[in-house]
Coordinates of C-alpha atoms and ligand atoms in Angstrom, one line a residue:
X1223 CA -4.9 4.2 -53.8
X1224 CA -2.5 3.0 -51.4
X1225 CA -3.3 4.9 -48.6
X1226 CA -7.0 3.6 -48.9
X1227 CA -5.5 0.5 -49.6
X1228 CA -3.9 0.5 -46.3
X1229 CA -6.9 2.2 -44.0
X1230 CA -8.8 -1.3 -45.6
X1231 CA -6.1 -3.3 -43.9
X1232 CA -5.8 -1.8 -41.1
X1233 CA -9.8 -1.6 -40.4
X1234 CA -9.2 -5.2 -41.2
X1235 CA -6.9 -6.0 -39.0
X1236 CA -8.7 -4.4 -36.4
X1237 CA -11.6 -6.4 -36.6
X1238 CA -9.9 -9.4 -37.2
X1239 CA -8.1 -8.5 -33.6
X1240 CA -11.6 -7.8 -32.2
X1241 CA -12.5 -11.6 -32.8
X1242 CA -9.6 -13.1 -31.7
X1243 CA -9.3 -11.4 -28.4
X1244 CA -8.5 -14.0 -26.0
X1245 CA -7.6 -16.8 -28.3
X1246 CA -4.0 -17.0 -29.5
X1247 CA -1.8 -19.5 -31.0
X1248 CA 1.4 -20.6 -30.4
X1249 CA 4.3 -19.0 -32.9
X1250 CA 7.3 -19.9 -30.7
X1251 CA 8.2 -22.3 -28.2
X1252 CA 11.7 -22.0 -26.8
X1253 CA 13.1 -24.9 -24.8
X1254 CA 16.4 -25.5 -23.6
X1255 CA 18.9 -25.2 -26.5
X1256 CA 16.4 -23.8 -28.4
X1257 CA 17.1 -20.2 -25.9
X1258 CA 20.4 -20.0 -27.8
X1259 CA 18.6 -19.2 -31.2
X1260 CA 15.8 -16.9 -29.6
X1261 CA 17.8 -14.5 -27.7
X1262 CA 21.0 -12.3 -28.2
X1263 CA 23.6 -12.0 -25.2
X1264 CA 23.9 -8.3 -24.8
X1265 CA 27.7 -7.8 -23.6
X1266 CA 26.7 -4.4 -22.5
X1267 CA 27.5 -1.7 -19.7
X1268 CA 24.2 -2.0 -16.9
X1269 CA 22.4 0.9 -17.4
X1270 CA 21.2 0.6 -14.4
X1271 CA 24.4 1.1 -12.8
X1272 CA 24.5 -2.5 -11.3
X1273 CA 27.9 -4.3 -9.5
X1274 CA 27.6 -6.6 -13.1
X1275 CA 29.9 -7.1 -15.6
X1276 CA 27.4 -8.7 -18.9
X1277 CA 29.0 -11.6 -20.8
X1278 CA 28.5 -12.7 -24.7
X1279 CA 27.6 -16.2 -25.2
X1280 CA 30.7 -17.6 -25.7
X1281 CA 32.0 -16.9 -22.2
X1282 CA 29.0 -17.5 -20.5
X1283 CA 28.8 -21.1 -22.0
X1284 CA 32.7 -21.4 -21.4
X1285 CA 32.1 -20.1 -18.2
X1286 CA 28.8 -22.2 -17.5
X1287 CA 26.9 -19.1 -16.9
X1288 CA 24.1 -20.8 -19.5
X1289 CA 23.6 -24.1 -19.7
X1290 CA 21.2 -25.8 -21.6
X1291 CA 19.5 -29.2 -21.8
X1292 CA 16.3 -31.2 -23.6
X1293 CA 14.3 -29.5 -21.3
X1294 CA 15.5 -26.6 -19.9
X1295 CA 17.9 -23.5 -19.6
X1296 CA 20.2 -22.5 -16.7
X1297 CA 21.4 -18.4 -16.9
X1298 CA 23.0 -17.6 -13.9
X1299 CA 26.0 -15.1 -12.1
X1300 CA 29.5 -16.3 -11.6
X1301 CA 29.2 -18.1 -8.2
X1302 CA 33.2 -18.7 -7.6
X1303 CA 35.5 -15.5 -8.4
X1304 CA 36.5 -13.1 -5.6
X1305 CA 35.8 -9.7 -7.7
X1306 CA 38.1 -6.8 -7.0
X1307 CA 37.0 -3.6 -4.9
X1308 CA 39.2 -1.4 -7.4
X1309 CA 37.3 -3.3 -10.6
X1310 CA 35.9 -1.0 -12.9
X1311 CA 32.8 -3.7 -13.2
X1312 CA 31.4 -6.8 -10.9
X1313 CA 30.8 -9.9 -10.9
X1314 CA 29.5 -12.0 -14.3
X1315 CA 26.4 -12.7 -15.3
X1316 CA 24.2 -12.6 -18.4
X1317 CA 21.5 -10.5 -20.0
X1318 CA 19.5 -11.9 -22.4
X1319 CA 16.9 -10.0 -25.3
X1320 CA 14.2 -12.0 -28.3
X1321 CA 15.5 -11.3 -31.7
X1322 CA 11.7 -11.1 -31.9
X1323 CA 9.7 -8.1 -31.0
X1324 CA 6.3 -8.5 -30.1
X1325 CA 2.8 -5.9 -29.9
X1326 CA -0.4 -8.0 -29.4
X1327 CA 1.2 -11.5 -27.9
X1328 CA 0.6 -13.9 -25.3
X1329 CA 3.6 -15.4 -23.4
X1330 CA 4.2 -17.9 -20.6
X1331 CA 7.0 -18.6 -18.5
X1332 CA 7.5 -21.2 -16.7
X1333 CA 9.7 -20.8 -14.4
X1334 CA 11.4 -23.7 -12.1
X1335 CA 14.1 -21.4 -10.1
X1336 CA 14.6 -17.8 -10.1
X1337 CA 17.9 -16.0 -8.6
X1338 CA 18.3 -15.4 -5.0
X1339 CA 20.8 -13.9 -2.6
X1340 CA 21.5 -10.3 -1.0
X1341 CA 22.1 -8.3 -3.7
X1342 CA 20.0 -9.3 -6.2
X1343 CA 17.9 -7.7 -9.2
X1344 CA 17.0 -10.5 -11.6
X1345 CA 13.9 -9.4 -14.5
X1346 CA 12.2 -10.4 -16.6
X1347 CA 10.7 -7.7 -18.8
X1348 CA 9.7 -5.9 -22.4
X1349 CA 10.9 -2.8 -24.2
X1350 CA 12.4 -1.4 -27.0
X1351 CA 15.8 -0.6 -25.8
X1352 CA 16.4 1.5 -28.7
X1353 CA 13.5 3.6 -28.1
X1354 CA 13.3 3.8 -24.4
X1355 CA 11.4 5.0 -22.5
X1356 CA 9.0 6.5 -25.4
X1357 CA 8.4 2.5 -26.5
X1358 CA 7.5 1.9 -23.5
X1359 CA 8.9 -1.5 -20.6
X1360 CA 6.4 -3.8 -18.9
X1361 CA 8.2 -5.3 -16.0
X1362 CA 6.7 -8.7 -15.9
X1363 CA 9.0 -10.3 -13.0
X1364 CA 11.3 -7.8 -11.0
X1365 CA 12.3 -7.6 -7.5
X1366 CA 15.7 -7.1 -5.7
X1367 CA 17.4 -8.7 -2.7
X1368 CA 14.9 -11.3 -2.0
X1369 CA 12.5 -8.9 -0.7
X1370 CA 8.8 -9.1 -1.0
X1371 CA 6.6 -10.0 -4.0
X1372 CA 6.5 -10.1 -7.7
X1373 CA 6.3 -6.2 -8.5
X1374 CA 4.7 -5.6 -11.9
X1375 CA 5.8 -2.2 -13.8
X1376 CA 4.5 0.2 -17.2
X1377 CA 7.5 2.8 -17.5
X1378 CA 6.5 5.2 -20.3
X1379 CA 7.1 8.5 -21.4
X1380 CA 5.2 11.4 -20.0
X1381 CA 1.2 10.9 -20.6
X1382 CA -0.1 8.0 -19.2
X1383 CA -1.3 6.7 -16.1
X1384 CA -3.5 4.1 -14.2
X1385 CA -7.0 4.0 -12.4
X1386 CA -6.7 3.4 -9.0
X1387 CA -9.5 1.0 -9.5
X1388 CA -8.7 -1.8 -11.2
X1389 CA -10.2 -5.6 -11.4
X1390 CA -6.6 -7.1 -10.2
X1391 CA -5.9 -9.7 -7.4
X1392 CA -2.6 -7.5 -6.9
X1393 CA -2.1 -4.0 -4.9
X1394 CA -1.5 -0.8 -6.7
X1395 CA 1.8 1.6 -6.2
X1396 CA 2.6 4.8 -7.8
X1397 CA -0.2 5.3 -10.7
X1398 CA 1.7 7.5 -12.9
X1399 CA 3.6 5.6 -15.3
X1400 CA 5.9 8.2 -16.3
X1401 CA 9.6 7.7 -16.0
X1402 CA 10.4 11.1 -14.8
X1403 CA 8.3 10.8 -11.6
X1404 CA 9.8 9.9 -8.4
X1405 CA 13.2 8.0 -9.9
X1406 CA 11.6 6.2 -12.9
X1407 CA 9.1 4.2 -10.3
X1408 CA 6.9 3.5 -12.7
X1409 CA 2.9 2.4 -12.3
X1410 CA 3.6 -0.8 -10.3
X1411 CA 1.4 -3.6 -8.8
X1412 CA 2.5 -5.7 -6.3
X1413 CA 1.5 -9.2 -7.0
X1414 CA 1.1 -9.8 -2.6
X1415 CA 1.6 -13.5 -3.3
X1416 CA 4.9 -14.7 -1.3
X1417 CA 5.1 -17.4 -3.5
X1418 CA 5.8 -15.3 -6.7
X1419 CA 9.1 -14.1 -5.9
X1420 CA 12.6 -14.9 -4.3
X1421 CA 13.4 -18.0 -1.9
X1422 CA 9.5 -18.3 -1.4
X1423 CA 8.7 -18.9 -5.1
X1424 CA 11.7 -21.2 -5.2
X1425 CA 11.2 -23.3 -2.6
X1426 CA 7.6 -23.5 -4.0
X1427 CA 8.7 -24.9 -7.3
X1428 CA 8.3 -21.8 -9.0
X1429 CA 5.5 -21.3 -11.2
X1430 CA 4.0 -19.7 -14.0
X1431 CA 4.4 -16.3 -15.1
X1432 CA 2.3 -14.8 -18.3
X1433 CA 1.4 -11.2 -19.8
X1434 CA -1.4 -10.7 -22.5
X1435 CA -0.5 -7.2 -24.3
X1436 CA -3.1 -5.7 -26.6
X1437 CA -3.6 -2.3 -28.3
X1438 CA -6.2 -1.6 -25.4
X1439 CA -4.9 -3.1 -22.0
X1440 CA -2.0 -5.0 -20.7
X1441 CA -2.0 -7.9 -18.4
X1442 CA 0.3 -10.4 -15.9
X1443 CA -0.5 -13.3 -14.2
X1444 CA 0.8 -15.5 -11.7
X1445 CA 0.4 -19.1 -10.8
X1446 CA 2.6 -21.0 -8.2
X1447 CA 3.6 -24.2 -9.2
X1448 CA 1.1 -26.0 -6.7
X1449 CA -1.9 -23.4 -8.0
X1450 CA -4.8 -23.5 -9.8
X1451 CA -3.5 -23.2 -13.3
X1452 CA -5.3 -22.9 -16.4
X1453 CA -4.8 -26.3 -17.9
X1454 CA -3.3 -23.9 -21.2
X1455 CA -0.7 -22.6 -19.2
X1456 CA 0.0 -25.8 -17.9
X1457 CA 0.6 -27.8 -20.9
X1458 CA 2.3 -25.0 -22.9
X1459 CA -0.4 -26.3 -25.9
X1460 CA -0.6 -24.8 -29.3
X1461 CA -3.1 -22.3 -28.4
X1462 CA -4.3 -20.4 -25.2
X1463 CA -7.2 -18.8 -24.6
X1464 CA -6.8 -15.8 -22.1
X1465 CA -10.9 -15.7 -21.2
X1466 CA -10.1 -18.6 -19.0
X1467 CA -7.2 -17.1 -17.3
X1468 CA -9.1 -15.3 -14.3
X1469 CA -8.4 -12.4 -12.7
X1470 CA -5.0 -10.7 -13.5
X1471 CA -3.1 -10.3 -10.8
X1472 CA -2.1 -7.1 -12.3
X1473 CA -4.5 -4.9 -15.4
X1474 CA -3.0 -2.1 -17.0
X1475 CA -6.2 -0.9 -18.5
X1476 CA -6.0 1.8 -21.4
X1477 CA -8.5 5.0 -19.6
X1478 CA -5.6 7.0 -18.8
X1479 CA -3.1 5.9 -21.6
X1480 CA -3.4 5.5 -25.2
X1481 CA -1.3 2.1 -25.7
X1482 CA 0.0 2.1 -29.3
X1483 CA 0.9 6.2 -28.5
X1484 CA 3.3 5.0 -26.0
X1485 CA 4.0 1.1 -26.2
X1486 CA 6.7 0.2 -29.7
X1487 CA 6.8 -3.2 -30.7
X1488 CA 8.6 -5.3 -27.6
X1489 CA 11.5 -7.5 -26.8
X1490 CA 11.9 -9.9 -23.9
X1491 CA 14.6 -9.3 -22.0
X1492 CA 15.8 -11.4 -19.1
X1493 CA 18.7 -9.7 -16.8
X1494 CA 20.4 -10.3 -13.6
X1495 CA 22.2 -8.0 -12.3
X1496 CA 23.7 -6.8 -8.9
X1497 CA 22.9 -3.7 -6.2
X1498 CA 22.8 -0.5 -8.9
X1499 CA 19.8 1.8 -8.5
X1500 CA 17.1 -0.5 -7.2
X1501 CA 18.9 -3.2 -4.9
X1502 CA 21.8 -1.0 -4.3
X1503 CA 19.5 2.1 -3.2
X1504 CA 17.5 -0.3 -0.9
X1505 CA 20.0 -3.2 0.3
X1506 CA 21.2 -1.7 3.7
X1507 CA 17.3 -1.2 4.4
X1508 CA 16.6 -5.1 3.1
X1509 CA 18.6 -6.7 6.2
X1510 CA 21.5 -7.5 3.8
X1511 CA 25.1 -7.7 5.2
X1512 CA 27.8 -5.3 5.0
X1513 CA 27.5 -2.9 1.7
X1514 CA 26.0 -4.2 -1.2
X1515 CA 29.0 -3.9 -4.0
X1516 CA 31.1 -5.0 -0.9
X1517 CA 29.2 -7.9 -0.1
X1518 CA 28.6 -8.8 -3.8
X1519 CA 32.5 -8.8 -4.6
X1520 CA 33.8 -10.7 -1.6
X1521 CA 31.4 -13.5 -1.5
X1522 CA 31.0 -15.3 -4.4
X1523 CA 29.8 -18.5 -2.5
X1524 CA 26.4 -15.9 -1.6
X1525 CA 25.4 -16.4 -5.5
X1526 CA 25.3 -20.2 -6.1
X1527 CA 21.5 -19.7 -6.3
X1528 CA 21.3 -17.3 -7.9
X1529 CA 20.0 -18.3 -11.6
X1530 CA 17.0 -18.5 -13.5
X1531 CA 16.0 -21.9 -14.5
X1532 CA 13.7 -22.1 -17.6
X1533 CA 11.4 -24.7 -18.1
X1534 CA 9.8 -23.1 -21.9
X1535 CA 9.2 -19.4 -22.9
X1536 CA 5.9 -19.7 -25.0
X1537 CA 4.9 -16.7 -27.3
X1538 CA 1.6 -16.9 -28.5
X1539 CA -0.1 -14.4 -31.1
Ligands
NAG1693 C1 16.8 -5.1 -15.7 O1 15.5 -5.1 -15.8 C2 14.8 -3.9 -15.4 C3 13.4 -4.1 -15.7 O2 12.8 -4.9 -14.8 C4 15.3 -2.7 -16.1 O3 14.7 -1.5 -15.6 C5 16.8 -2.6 -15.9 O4 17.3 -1.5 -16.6 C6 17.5 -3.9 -16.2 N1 18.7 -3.8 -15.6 C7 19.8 -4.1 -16.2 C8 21.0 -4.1 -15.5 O5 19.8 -4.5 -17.4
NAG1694 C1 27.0 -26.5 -15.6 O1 25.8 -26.1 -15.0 C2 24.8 -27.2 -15.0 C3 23.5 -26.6 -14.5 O2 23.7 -26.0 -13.2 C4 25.4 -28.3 -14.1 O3 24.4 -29.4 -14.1 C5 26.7 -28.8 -14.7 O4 27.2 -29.8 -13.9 C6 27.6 -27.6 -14.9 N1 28.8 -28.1 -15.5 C7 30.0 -27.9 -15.1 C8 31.2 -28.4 -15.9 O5 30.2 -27.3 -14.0

């Protein structure tokens, strides 16, 4: 009786996500303070090896390392301590995850500032830590030492892949989402846009960043500030309709990989940390001074722009 009970709900609840697709409505809007109550600090060892040292919340508000106001929220590395070479970790900053967890969702970011410098590895992302990588991480915002573009990312457990062919205004890397192949690279798309990423998308005003995740397809968007932005994103409304959104600039479509097989329930997580495997592995080749934990300890003045500032996180379902 249950059981049948249950296949009714979920056939339900498949339909009922069959005519809804596109249309979502708002079920958190997180502005300035308002980041304290959605998110945890995670005071935790990088794991990805990064020249960081993670803060809880009350030394990162003691230190200023967050800062909010009415209208937006300020995370951010230490910008004034010389760090030690012999210090078992590096310089402050902060890591941030939802006390929420999210499947099927909408969510928009705007984004007024993002941090910069040599060195560098802020994100913006989703997984289930506990579970990784079989839940699954979507990389939404990632990119290290102020190189390039936005790079989009599925890391998953062995089994799933991307089309080469995709309808997305972005280029494709590796196809092969799986974490074991060639260092965890994951099935990335670079979002070719200057303006989405490091000093350029700064001193553009930022912009908009937004994923729509479904049991059938995964996507991310980009707007700069100055763009042509659905009026939705825009005004951070009550609803948004993804059907007027455009062309993705990345798709993560669901031929080669069964989504709810390898994709948990999702937190955001928002981290910056410092050289480790990605900016560390790449810095000397990124025209950055000296050696990256070098340069990252000696020079705090190099990371006074380095922060996120948040105008509103929307989540939408
Ligand atoms: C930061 O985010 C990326 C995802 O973009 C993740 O792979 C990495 O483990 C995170 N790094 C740290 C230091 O938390
Ligand atoms: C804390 O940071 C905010 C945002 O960057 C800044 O406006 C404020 O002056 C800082 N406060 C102190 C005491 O440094």
């Amino acid at each position: 009786m249950k059981a049948s009970v249950a296949a009714q709900l979920v056939s339900l609840a498949s339909v009922i996500s069959t005519v809804h697709a596109g249309t979502y409505s708002r079920t958190e809007n997180i502005v300035g303070s308002g980041f304290y109550n959605a998110f945890n600090f995670e005071a935790i060892p990088d794991p990805t090896d990064g020249r960081v040292n993670y803060v809880d919340q009350a030394t990162a508000q003691a230190q200023n390392l967050t800062f909010a106001s009415d209208n937006t929220f300020i995370l951010r590395a230490d910008f004034k301590t010389v760090i030690s070479d012999s210090s078992p970790t590096g310089r402050n900053s902060v890591r941030i995850r939802t006390n929420n967890a999210y499947t099927t969702h909408a969510a928009v970011f705007d984004i007024a500032h993002m941090p910069q410098g040599c060195g560098t590895w802020p994100a913006v992302w989703e997984t289930n830590e506990a579970a990784w990588p079989n839940g699954g991480e979507v990389d939404i915002l990632e990119g290290v030492n102020d190189q390039g573009a936005d790079q989009i990312t599925l890391h998953t457990a062995p089994g799933c892949s991307m089309p080469a062919s995709r309808t997305e205004t972005g280029s494709a890397l590796q196809l092969d989402c799986n974490t074991q192949v060639n260092g965890n690279a994951g099935c990335g798309v670079n979002a070719v846009v200057p303006t989405s990423f490091g000093p350029t998308f700064n001193n553009n005003g930022g912009g908009w960043y937004a994923i729509e995740r479904t049991d059938t397809f995964v996507n991310v968007w980009f707007w700069p500030r100055n763009g042509n932005v659905p009026d939705d994103v825009r005004s951070g409304g009550t609803s948004v309709n993804t059907a007027n959104w455009g062309t993705p600039t990345a798709n993560f479509p669901n031929t080669q990989c069964n989504f709810p097989q390898f994709f948990d329930s999702h937190n955001i997580i928002i981290n910056l940390t410092f050289c480790g495997d990605w900016a560390g592995a790449v810095y000397g080749a990124s025209g950055c001074p000296s050696t990256c934990n070098s340069y990252v300890d000696a020079n705090p003045a190099a990371f006074v722009d380095a922060y996120f500032q948040f105008n509103s996180i929307n989540v939408y379902q």
